[in-house]
mmCIF file of C-alpha atoms and ligand atoms in Angstrom:
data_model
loop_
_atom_site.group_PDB
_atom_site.id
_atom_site.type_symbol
_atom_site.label_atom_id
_atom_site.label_comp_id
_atom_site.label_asym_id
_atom_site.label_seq_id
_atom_site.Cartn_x
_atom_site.Cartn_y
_atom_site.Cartn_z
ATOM 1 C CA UNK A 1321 97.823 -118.253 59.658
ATOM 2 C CA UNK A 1322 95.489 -119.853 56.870
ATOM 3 C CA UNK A 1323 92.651 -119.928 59.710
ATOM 4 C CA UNK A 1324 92.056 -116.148 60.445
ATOM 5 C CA UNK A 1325 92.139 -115.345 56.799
ATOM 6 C CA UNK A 1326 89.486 -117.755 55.608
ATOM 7 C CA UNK A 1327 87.773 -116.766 58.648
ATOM 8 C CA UNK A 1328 87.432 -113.080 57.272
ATOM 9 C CA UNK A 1329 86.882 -114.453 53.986
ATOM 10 C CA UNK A 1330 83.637 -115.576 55.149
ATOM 11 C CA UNK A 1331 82.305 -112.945 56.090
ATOM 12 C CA UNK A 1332 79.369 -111.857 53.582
ATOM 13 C CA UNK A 1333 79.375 -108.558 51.883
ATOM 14 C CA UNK A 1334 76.125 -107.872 53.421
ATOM 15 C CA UNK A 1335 75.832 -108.114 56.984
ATOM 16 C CA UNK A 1336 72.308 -109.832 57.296
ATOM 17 C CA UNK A 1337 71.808 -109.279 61.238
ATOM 18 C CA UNK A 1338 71.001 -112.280 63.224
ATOM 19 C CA UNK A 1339 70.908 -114.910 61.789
ATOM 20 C CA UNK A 1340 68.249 -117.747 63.213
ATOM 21 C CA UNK A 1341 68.595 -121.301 63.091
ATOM 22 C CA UNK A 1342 66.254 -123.930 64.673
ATOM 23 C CA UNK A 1343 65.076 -122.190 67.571
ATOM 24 C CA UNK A 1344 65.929 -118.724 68.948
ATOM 25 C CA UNK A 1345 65.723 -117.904 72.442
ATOM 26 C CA UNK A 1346 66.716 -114.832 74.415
ATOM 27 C CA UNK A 1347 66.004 -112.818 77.711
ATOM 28 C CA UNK A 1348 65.974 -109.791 80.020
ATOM 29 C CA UNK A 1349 66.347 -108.926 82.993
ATOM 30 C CA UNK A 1350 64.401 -106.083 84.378
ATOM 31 C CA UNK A 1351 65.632 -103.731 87.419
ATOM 32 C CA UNK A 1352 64.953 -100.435 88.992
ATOM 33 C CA UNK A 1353 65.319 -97.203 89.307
ATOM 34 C CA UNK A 1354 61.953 -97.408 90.178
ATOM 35 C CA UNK A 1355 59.999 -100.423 92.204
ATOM 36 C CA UNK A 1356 59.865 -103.623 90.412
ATOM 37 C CA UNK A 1357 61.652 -106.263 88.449
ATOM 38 C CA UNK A 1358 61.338 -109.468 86.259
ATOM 39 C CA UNK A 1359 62.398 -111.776 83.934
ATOM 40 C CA UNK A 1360 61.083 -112.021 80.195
ATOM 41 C CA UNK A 1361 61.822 -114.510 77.755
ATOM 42 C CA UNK A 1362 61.607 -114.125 74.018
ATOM 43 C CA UNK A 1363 61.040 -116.886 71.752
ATOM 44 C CA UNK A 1364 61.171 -117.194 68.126
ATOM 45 C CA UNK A 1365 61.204 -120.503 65.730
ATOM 46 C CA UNK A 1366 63.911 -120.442 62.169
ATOM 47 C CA UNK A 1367 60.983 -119.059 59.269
ATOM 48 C CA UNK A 1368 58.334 -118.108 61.588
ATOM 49 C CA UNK A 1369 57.568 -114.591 61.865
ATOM 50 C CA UNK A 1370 55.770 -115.178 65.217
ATOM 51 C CA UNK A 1371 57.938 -114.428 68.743
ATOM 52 C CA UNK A 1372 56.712 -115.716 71.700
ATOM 53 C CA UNK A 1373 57.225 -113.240 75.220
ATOM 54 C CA UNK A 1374 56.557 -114.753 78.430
ATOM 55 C CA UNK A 1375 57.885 -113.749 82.011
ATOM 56 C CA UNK A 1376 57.125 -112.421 85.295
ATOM 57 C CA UNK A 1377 56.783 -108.873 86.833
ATOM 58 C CA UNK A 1378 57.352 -108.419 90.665
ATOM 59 C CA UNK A 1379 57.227 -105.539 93.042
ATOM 60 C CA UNK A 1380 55.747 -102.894 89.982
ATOM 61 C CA UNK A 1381 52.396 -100.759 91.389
ATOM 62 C CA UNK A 1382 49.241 -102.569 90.432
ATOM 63 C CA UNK A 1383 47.484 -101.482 87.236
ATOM 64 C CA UNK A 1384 48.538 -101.037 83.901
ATOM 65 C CA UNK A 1385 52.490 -100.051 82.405
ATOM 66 C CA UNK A 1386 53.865 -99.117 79.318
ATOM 67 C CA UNK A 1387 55.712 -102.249 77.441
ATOM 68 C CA UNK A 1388 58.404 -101.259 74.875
ATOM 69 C CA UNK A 1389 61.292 -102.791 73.049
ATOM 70 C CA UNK A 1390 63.813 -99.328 73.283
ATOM 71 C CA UNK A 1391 66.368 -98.833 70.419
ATOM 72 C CA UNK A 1392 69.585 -98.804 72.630
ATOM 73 C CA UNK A 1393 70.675 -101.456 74.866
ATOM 74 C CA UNK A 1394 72.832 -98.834 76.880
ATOM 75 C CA UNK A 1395 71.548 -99.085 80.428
ATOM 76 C CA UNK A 1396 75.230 -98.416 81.271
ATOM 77 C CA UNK A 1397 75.826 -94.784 80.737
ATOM 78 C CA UNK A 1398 72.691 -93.257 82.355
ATOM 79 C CA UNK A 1399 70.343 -96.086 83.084
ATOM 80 C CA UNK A 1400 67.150 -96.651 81.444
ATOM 81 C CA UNK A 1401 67.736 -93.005 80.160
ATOM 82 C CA UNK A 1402 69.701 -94.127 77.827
ATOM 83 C CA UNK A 1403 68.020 -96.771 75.692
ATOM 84 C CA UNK A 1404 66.943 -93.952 73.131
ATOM 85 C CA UNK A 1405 63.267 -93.888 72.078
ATOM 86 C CA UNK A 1406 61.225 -96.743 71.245
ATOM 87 C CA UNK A 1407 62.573 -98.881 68.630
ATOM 88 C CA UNK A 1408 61.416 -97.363 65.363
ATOM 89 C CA UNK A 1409 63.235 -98.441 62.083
ATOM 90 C CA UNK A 1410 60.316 -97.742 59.972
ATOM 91 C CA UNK A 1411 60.089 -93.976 61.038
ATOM 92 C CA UNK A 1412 55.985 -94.590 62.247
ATOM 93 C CA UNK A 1413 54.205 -92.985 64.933
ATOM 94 C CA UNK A 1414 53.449 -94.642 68.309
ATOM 95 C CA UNK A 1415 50.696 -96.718 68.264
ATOM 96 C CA UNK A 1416 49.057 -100.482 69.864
ATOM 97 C CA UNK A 1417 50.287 -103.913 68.977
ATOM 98 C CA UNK A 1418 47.493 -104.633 66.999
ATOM 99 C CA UNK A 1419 47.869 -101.255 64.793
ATOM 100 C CA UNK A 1420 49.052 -101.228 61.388
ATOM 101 C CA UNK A 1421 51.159 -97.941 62.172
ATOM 102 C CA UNK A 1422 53.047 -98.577 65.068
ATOM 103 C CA UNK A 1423 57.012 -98.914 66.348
ATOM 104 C CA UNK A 1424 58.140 -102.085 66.080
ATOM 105 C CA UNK A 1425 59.299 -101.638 69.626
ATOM 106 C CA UNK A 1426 54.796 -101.041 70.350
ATOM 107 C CA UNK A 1427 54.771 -103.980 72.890
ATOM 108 C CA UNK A 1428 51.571 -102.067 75.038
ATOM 109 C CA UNK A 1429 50.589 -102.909 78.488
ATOM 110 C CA UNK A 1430 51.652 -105.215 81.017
ATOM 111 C CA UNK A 1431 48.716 -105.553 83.247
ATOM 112 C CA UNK A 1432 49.982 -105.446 86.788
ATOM 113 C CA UNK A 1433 48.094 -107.610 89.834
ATOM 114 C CA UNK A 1434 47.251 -106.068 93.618
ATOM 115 C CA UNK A 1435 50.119 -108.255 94.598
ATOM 116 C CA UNK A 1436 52.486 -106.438 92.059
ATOM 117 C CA UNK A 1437 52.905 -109.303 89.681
ATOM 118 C CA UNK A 1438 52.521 -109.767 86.790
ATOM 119 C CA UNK A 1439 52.577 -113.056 84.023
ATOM 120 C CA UNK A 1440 53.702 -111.923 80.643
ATOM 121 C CA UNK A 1441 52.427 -114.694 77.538
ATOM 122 C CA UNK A 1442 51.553 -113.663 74.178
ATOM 123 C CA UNK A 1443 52.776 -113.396 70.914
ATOM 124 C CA UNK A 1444 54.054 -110.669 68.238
ATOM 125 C CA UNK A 1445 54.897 -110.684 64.638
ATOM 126 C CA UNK A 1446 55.926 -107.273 64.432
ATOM 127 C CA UNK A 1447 59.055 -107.769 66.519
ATOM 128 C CA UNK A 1448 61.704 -110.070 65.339
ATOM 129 C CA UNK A 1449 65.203 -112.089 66.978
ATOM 130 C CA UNK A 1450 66.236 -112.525 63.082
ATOM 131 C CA UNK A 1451 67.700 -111.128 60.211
ATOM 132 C CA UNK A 1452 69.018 -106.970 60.392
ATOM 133 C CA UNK A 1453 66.435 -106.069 62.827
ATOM 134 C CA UNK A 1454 66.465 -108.243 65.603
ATOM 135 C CA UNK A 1455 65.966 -106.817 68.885
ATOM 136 C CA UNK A 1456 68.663 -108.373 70.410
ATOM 137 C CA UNK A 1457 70.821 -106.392 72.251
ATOM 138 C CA UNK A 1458 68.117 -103.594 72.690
ATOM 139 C CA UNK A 1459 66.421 -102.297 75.643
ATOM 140 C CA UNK A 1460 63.378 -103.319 77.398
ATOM 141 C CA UNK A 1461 61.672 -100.651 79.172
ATOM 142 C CA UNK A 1462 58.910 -100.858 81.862
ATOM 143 C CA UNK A 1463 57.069 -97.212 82.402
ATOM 144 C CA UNK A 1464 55.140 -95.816 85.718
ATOM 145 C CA UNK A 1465 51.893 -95.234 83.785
ATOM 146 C CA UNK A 1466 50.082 -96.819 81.123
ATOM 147 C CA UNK A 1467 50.617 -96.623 77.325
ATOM 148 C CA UNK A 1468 47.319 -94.413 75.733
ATOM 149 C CA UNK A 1469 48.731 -96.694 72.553
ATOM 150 C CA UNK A 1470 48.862 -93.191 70.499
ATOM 151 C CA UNK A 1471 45.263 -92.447 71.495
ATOM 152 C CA UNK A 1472 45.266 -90.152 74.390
ATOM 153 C CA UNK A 1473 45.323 -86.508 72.679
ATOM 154 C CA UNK A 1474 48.986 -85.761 74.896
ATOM 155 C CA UNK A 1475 51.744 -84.277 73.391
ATOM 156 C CA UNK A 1476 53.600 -87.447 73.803
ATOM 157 C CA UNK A 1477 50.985 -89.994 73.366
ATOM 158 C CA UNK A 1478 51.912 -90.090 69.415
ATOM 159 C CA UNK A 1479 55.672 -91.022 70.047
ATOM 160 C CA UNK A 1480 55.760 -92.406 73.972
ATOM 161 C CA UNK A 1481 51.987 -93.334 74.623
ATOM 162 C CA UNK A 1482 52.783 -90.843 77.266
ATOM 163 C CA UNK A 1483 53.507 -93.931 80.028
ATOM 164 C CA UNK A 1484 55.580 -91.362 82.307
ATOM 165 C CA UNK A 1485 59.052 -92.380 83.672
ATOM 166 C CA UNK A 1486 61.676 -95.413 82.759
ATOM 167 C CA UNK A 1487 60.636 -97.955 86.360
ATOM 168 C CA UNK A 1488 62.710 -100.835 85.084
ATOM 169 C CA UNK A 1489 64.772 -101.587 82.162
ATOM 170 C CA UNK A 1490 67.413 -104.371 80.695
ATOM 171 C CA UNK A 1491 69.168 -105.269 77.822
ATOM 172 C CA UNK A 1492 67.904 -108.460 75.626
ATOM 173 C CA UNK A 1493 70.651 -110.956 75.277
ATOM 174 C CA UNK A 1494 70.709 -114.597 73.321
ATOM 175 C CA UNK A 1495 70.456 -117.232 75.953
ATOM 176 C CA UNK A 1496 70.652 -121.202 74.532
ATOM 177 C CA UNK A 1497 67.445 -121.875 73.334
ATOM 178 C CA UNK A 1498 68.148 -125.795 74.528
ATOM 179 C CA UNK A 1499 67.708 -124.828 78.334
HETATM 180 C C1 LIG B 2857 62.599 -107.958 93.156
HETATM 181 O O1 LIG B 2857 61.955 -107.050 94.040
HETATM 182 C C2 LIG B 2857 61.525 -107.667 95.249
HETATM 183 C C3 LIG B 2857 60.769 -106.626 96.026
HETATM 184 O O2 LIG B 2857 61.473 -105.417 96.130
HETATM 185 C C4 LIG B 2857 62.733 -108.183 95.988
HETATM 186 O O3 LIG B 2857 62.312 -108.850 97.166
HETATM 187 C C5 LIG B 2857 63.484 -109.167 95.123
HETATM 188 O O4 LIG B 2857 64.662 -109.565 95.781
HETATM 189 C C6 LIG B 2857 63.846 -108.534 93.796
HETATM 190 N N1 LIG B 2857 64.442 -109.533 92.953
HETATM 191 C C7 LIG B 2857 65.512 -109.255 92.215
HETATM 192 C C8 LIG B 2857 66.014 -110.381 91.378
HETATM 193 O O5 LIG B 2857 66.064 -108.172 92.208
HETATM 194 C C1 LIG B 2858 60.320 -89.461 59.928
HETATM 195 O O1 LIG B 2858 59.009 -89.005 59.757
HETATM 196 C C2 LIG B 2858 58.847 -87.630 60.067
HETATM 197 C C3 LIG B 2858 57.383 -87.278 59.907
HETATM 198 O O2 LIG B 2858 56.554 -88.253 60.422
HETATM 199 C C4 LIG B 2858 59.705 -86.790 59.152
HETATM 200 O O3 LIG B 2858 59.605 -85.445 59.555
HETATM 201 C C5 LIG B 2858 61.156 -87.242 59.280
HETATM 202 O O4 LIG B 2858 61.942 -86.536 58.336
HETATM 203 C C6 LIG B 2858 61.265 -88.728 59.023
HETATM 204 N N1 LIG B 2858 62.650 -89.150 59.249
HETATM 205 C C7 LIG B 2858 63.282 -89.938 58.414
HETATM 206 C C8 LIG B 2858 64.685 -90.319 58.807
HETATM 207 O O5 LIG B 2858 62.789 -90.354 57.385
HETATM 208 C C1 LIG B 2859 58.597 -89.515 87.584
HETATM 209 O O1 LIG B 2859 59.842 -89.252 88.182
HETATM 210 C C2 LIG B 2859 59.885 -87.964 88.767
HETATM 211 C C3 LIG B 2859 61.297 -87.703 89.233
HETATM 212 O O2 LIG B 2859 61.792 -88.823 89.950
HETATM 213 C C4 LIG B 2859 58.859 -87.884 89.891
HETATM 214 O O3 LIG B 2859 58.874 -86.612 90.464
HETATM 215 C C5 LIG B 2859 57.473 -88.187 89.330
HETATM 216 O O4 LIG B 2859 56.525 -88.253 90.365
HETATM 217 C C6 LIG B 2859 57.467 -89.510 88.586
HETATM 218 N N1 LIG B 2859 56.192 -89.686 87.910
HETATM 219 C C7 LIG B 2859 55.514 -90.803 87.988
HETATM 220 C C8 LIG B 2859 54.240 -90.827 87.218
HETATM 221 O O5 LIG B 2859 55.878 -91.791 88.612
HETATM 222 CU CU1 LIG B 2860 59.142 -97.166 76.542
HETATM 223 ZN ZN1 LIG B 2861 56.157 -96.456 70.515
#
């Protein structure tokens, strides 16, 4: 009885997001409608702004495809259709990782081999697992094309980086960063 109640009492009046301790670790797994899928890992330590993405692409067409954190994790009701836009909580315009003005969900290119793979390992600081706008439980979307990063003169380059269709998406979920 006592339990549930101090439970609830514990609750904070402002709900903070995610909060990170030690190390924070999560993952998604990428599938059709389109060829290709893969498994990316997100990494982030407690006070460090900096989140580590590795992972490997199979099966995609060779060259270059639009990278994106999307604002919905709903690949249930229609897909990869409906993870929303790029994840944009600052209201910017579309633009490269290494912009100033950009999405937070700006992620660029995945470079993809002749074979169809592809080994995902850098870092961001834009993107974060912690605090009220973590990414997890958002979409990851893989395009057809590549992302102009804002810079090819399309009507969608400022807001899509006009990469074409949804290929592969998932949803980012916590894993346990001891494994
Ligand atoms: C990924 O795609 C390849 C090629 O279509 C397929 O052989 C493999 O089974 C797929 N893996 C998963 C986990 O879906
Ligand atoms: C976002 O920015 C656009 C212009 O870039 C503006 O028209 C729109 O009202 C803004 N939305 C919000 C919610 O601030
Ligand atoms: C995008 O999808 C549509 C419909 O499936 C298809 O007709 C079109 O060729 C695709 N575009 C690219 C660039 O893959
Ligand atoms: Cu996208
Ligand atoms: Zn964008």
């Amino acid at each position: 009885m006592l339990a549930p109640l101090l439970a609830l009492l514990a609750i904070p009046a402002t709900f903070a997001g995610y909060a990170c301790t030690d190390t924070t670790k999560a993952m998604v797994s990428l599938k059709g409608p389109g060829p290709g899928n893969g498994t990316v890992y997100f990494t982030q330590q407690a006070g460090s702004d900096e989140v580590h993405i590795t992972g490997e692409l199979n099966a995609f067409t060779p060259g270059k495809h639009g990278f994106h954190i999307h604002t919905s994790g709903d690949i249930y009701t229609d897909g990869c259709a409906s993870t929303g836009g790029h994840y944009n909580p600052f209201n910017r315009t579309h633009g490269a990782p290494t912009d100033r003005i950009r999405h937070v969900g700006d992620l660029g290119n995945v470079e993809v081999d002749d074979s169809g793979h592809a080994k995902i390992d850098f870092t961001d600081r834009v993107i974060t697992l912690c605090g009220r706008r973590t990414i997890l439980g958002r979409g990851v979307v893989v395009h057809s094309g590549a992302d102009d990063l804002g810079r090819g003169g399309f009507a969608d380059s400022k807001t899509t980086g006009h990469a074409g269709n949804r290929t592969a998406c998932g949803v980012i979920a916590t894993v346990d960063a001891t494994k």
